[in-house]
CSV table of C-alpha atoms and ligand atoms in Angstrom, one decimal:
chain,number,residue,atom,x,y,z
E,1,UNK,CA,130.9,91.1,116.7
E,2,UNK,CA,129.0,93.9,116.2
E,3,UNK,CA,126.2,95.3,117.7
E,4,UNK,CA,122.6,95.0,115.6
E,5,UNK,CA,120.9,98.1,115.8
E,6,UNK,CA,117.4,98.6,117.7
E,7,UNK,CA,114.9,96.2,115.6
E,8,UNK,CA,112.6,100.0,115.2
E,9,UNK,CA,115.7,101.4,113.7
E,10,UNK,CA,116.4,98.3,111.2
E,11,UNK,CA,112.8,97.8,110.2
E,12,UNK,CA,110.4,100.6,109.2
E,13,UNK,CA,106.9,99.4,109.3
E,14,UNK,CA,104.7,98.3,106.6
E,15,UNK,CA,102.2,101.2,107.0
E,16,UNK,CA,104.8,103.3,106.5
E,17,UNK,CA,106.1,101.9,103.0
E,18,UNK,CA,102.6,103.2,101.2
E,19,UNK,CA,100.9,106.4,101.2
E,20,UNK,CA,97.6,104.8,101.3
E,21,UNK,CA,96.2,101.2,102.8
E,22,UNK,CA,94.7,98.1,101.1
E,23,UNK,CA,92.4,98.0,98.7
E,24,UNK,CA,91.8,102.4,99.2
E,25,UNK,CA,95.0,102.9,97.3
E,26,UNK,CA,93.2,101.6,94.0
E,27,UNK,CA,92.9,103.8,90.9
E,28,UNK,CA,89.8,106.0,91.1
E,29,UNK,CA,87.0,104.8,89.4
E,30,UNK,CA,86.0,107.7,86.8
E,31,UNK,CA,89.8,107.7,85.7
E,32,UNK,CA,89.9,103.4,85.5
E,33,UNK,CA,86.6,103.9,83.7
E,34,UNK,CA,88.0,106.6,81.3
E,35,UNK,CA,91.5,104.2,80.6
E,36,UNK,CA,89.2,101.2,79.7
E,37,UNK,CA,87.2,103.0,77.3
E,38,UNK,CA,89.8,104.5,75.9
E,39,UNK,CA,91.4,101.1,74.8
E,40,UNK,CA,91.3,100.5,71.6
E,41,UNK,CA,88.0,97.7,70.6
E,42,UNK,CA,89.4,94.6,69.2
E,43,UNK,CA,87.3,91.7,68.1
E,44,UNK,CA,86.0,89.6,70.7
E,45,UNK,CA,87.2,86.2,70.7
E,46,UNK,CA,84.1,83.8,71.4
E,47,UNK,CA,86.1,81.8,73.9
E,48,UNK,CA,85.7,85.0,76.4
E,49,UNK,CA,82.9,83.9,77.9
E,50,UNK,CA,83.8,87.3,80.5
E,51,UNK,CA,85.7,90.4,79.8
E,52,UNK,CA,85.5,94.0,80.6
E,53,UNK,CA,82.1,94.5,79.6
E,54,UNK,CA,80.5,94.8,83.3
E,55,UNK,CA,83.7,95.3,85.3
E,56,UNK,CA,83.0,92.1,86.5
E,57,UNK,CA,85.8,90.8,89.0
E,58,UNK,CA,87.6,88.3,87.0
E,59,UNK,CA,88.0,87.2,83.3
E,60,UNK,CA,86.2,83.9,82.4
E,61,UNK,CA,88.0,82.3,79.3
E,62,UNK,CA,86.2,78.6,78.1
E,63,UNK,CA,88.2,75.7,77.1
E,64,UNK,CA,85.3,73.3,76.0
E,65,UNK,CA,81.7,72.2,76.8
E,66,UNK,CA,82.9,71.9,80.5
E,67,UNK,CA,85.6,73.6,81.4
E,68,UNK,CA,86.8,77.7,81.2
E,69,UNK,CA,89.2,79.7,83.3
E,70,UNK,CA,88.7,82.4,85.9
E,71,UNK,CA,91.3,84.9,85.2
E,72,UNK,CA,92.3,87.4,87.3
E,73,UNK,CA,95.2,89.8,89.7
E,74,UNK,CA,94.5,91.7,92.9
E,75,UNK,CA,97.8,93.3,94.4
E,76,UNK,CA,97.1,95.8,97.5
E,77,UNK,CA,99.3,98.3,99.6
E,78,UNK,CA,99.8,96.6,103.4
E,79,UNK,CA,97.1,96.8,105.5
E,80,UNK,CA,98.6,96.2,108.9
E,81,UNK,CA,101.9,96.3,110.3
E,82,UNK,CA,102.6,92.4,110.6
E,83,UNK,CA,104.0,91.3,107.4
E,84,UNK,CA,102.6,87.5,107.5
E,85,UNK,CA,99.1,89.0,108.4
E,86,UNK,CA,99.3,91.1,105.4
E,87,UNK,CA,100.0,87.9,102.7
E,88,UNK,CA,97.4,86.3,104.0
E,89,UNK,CA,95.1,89.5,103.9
E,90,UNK,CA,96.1,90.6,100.0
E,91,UNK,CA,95.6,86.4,98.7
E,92,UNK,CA,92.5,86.3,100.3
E,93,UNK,CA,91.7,89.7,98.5
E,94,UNK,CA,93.2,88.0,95.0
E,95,UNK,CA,91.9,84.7,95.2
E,96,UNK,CA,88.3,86.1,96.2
E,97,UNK,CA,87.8,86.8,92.9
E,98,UNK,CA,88.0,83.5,91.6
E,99,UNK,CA,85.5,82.7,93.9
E,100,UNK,CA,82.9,85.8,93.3
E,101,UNK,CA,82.3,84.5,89.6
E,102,UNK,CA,81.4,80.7,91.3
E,103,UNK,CA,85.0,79.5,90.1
E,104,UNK,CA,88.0,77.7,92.2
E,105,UNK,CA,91.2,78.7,92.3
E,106,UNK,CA,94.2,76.2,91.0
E,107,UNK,CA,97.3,78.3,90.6
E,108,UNK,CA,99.3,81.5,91.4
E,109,UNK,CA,101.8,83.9,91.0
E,110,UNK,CA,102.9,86.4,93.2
E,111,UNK,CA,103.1,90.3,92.1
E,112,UNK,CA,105.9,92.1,94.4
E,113,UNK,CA,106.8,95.5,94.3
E,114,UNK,CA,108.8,96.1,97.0
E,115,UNK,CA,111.3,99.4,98.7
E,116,UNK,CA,114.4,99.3,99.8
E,117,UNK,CA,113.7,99.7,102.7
E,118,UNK,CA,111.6,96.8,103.5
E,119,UNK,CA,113.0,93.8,105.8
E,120,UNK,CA,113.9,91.3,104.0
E,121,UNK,CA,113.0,89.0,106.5
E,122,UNK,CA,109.2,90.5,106.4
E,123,UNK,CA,109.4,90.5,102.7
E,124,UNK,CA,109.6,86.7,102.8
E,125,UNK,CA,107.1,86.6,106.2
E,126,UNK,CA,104.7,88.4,103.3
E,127,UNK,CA,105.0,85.8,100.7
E,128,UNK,CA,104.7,83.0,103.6
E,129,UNK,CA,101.5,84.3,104.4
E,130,UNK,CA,100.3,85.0,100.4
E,131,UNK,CA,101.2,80.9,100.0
E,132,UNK,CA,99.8,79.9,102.9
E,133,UNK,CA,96.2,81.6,102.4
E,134,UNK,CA,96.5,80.3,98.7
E,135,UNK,CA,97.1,76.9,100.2
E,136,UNK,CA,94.2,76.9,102.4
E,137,UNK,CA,92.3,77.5,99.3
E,138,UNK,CA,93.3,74.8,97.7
E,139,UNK,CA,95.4,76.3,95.4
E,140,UNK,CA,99.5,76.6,95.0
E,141,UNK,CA,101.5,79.6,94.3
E,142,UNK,CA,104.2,78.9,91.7
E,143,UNK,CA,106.1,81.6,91.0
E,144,UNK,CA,105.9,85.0,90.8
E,145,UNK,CA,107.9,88.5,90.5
E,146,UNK,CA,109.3,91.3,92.2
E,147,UNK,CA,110.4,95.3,91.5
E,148,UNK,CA,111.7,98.2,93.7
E,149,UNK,CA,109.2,100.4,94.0
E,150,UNK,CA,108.8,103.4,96.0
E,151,UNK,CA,105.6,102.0,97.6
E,152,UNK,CA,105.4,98.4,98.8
E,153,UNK,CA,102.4,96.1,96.8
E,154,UNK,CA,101.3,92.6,97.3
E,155,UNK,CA,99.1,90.6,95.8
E,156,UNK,CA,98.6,87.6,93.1
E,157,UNK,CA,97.1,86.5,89.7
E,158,UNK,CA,95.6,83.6,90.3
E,159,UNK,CA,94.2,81.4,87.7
E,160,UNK,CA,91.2,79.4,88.4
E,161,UNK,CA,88.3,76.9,86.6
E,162,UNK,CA,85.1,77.2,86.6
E,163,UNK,CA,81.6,75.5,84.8
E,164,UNK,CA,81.1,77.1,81.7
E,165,UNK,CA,77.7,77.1,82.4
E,166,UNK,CA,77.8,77.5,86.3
E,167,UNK,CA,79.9,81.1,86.0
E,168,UNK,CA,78.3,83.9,88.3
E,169,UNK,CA,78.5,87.2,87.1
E,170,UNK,CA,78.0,90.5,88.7
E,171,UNK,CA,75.1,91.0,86.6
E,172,UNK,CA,71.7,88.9,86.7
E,173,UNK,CA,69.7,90.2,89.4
E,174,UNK,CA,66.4,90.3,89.0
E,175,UNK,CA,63.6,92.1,91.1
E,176,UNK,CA,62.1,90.3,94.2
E,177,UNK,CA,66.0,89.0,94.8
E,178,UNK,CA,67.0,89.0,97.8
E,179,UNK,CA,70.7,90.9,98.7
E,180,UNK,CA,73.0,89.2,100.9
E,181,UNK,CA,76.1,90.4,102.4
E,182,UNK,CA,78.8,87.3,103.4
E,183,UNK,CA,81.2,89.7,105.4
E,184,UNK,CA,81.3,92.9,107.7
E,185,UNK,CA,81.9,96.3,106.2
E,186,UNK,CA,84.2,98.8,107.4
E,187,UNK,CA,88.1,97.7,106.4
E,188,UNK,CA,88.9,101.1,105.2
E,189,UNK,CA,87.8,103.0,107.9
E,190,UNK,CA,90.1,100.5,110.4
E,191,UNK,CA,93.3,100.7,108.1
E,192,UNK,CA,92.8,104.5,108.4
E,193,UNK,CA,92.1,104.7,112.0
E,194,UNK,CA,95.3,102.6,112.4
E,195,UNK,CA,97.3,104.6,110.2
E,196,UNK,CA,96.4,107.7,111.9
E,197,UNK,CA,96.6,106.5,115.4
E,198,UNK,CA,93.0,106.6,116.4
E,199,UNK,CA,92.6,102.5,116.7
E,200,UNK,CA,95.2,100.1,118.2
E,201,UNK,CA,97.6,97.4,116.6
E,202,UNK,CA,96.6,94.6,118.7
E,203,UNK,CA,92.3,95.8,117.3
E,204,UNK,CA,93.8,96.0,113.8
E,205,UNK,CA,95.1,92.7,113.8
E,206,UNK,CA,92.0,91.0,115.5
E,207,UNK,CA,90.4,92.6,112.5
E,208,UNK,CA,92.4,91.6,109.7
E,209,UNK,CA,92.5,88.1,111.1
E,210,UNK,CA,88.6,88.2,110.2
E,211,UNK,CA,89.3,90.1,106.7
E,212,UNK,CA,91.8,87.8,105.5
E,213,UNK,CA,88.7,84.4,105.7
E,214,UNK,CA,88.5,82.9,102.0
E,215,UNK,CA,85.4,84.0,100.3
E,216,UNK,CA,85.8,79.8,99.1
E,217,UNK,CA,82.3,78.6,101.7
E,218,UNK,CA,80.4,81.3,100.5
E,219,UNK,CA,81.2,81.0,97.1
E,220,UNK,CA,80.0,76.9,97.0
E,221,UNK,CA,76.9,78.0,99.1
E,222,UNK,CA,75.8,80.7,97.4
E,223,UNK,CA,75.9,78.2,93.9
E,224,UNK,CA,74.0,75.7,96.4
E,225,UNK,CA,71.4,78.2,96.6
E,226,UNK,CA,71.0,80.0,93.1
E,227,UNK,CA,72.4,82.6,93.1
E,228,UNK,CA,71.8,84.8,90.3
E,229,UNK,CA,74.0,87.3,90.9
E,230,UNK,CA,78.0,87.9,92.4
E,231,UNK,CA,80.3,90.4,93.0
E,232,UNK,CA,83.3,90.7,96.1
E,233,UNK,CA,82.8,94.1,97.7
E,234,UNK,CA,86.5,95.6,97.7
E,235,UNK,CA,88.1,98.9,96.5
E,236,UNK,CA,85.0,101.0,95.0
E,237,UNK,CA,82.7,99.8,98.4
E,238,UNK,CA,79.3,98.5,98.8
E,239,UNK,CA,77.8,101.5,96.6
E,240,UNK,CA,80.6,101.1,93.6
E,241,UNK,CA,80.3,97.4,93.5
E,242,UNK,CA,76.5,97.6,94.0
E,243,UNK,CA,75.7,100.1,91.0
E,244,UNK,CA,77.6,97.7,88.7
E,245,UNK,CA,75.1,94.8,89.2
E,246,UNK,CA,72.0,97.3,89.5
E,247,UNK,CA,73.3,99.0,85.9
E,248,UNK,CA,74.3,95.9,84.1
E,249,UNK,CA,71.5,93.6,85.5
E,250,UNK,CA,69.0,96.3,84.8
E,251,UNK,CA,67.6,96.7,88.6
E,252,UNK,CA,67.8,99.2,91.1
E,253,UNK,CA,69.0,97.7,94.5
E,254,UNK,CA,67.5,98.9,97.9
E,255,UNK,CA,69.5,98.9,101.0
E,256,UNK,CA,68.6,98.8,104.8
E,257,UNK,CA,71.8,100.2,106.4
E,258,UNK,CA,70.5,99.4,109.9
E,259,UNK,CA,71.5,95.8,108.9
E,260,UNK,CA,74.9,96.5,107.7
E,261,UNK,CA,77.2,94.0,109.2
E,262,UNK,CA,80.6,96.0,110.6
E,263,UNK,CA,83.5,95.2,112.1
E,264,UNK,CA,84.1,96.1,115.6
E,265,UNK,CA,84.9,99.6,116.2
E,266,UNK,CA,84.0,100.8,112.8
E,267,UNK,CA,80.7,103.0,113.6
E,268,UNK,CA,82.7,104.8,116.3
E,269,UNK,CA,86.1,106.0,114.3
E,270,UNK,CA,83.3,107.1,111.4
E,271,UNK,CA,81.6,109.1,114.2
E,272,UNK,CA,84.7,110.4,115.4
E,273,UNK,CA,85.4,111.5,111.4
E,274,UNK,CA,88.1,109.1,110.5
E,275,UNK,CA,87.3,108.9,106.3
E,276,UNK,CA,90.2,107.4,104.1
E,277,UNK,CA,90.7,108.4,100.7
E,278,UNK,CA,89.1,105.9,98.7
E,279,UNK,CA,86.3,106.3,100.4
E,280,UNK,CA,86.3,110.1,99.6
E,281,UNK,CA,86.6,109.4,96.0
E,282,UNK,CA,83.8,106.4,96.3
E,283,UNK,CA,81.3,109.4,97.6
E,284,UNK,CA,82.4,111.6,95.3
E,285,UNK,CA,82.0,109.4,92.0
E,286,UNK,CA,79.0,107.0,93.5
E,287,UNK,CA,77.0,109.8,95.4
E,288,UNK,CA,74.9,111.0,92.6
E,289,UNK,CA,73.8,107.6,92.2
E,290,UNK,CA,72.4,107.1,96.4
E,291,UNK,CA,69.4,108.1,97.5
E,292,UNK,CA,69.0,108.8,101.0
E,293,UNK,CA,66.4,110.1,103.0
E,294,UNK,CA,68.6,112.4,105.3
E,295,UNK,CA,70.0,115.3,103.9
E,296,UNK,CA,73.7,114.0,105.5
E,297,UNK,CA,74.6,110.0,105.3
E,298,UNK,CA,74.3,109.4,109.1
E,299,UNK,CA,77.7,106.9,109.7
E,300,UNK,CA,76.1,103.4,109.0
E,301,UNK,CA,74.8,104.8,105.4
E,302,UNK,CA,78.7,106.2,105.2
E,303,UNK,CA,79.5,102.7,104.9
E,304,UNK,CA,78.5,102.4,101.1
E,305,UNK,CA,81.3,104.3,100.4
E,306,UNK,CA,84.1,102.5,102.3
E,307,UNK,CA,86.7,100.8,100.5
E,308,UNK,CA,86.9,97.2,101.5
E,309,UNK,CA,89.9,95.4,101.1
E,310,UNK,CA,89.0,91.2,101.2
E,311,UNK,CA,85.3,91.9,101.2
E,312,UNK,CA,82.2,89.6,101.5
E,313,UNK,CA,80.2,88.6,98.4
E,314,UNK,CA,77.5,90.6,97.9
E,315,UNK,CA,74.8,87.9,96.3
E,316,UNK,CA,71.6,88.2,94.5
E,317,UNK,CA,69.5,85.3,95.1
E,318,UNK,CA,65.6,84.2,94.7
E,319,UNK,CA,64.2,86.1,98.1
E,320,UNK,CA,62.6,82.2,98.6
E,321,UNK,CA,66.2,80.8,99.4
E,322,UNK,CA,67.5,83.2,101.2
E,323,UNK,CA,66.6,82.4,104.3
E,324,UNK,CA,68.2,79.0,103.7
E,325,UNK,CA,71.4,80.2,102.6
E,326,UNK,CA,71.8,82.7,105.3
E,327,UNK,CA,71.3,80.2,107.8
E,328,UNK,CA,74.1,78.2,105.5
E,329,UNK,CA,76.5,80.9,106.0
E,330,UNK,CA,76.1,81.4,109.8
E,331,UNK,CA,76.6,77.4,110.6
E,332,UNK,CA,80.2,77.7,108.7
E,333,UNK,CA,80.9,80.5,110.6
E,334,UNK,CA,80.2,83.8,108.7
E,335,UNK,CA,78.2,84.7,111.8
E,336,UNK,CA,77.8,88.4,110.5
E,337,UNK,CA,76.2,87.0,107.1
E,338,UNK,CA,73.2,89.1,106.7
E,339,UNK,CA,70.2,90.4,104.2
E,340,UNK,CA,71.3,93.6,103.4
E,341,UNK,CA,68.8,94.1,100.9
E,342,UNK,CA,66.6,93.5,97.7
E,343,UNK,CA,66.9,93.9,94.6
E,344,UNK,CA,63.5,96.3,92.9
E,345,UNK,CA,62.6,97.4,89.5
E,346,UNK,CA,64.6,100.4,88.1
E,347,UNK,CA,62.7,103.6,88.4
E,348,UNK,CA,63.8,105.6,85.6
E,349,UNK,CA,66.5,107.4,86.9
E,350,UNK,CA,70.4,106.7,87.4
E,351,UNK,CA,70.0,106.8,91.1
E,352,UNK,CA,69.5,102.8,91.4
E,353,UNK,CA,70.7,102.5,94.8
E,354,UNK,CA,68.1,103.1,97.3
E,355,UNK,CA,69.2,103.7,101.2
E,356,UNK,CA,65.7,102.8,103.3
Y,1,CO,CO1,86.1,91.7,92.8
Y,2,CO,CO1,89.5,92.4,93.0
């Protein structure tokens, strides 16, 4: 019998099978921007109820008078080490965005691009983890497929159902709304402190244990409370994610960074300069757009820019309810739920979000 070699030896670790973590390693937004207007304009059919008109965060396709489908993929670079932690982090990721348009998931398939390298025994601890998050949502995964790849990706496409009438879009809000966070910000700025050796494993995966919660509770309260407006903060950050409802609900949206919601840990690695990449290229596309009233971001007003990976909802809602719904949200446990802030009229200018 032969000797196995050292486990370190045998198995790289997922960190290292991707130049870039979670949702950071997405497309930059100018360049996805300039690919989608570039496609070339076909009819619309009149059964999409929701395409690519608002980059809203998943396609909503009607059937009949009562039923249409929520349509969408997610697939994201590892975010931690532990290969069962990171399935459950990327389906909570894909399957939030069934729930972000007010819709619930029913079935999956799993995208896998996987190296060589990578363990084949953590390669099937990843799609345990994927099918087990997807199960706790109530939905199945029932298939999927895999490449070699250079760089290791997980994630799904998950179709869901939804209302026609009861869809949530990222657009909608109106001024006097109230804007309500589900989640903490600050996922970017952890993978990154991880990945260069500034925050612990063991703090990593306490984190990502709270990242990979289902979006599903605050999904059904925030339709419980009227929402008029959705979207799942993930790869373009709060300010990306935010400027979409302000442009396309024709609003500017005014923050109070002081009540930011953050995982633990966050406000110190941004002090200590950790930055990832996405976030970089979230300051340098959204920035123009931010009014602050520093002439630097001080590290909680940094946070706009962060990309999140398995976000919160960020929800729009009559300012009347949203005490109500907050309260909602912190008795099922999203204890770091908060009213981030409002939504105003727009002022005239492109720079719709407002950092008070
Ligand atoms: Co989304
Ligand atoms: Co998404």
């Amino acid at each position: 019998m032969s000797s196995s070699p050292p486990i370190e030896a045998r198995k790289p670790p997922l960190s290292r099978l991707a130049s870039c973590g979670g949702c950071a390693a997405k497309m930059a937004p100018g360049d996805l921007q300039r690919m989608v207007k570039g496609l070339p304009a076909r009819a619309p059919s009149p059964a999409l109820l929701v395409g690519t008109e608002t980059g809203d965060d998943a396609a909503v396709y009607r059937l009949d008078d009562h039923q249409a489908l929520v349509v969408t993929t997610d697939f994201i670079t590892p975010v931690c080490d532990d290969p069962y932690l990171y399935g459950q982090v990327a389906a909570a990721n894909a399957l939030s965005d069934v729930f972000a348009m007010g819709g619930r998931p029913l079935v999956a398939v799993a995208v896998c691009a996987f190296p060589e390298a990578l363990d084949p025994d953590d390669a099937a601890a990843i799609c345990a983890g994927g099918a087990d998050k997807a199960a706790e949502a109530g939905a199945v995964v029932a298939g999927g497929h895999t490449v070699r790849s250079p760089e290791l990706f997980y994630g799904l496409a998950v179709t869901g159902h939804v209302h026609p009438d009861r869809v949530v879009r990222n657009v909608g809000a109106r001024p006097g709304d109230a804007l309500v966070l589900t989640k903490p910000l600050g996922t970017g700025v952890l993978i990154n402190g991880f990945r260069s050796g500034r925050l612990e494993a063991d703090a990593l995966a306490a984190a990502c244990r709270l990242i990979a919660k289902l979006n599903d509770r605050a999904a059904r309260l925030m339709l419980a409370h009227d929402a008029h407006a959705a979207t799942d903060v993930t790869g373009f950050g709060l300010a990306g994610h935010a400027l979409g409802m302000a442009r396309g609900s024709g609003v500017a949206l005014r923050f109070f960074p002081e009540r930011f919601p953050t995982y633990d840990g966050v406000l110190p690695l941004i002090e200590a300069g950790v930055r990832s990449k996405g976030g970089t290229t979230n300051r340098q596309t959204f920035e123009a757009h931010v009014q602050i009233t520093g002439a630097e971001p001080n590290a909680r007003e940094l946070l706009v820019y962060d990309p999140q990976t398995s976000g919160g909802l960020l929800v729009a809602l009559p300012a009347a309810n949203a005490t109500a719904f907050l309260s909602a949200l912190h008795e099922e446990g999203m204890t770091a739920a908060a009213q981030i802030g409002e939504v105003v009229a727009e002022g005239g200018s492109d720079r719709r979000l407002q950092l008070a």
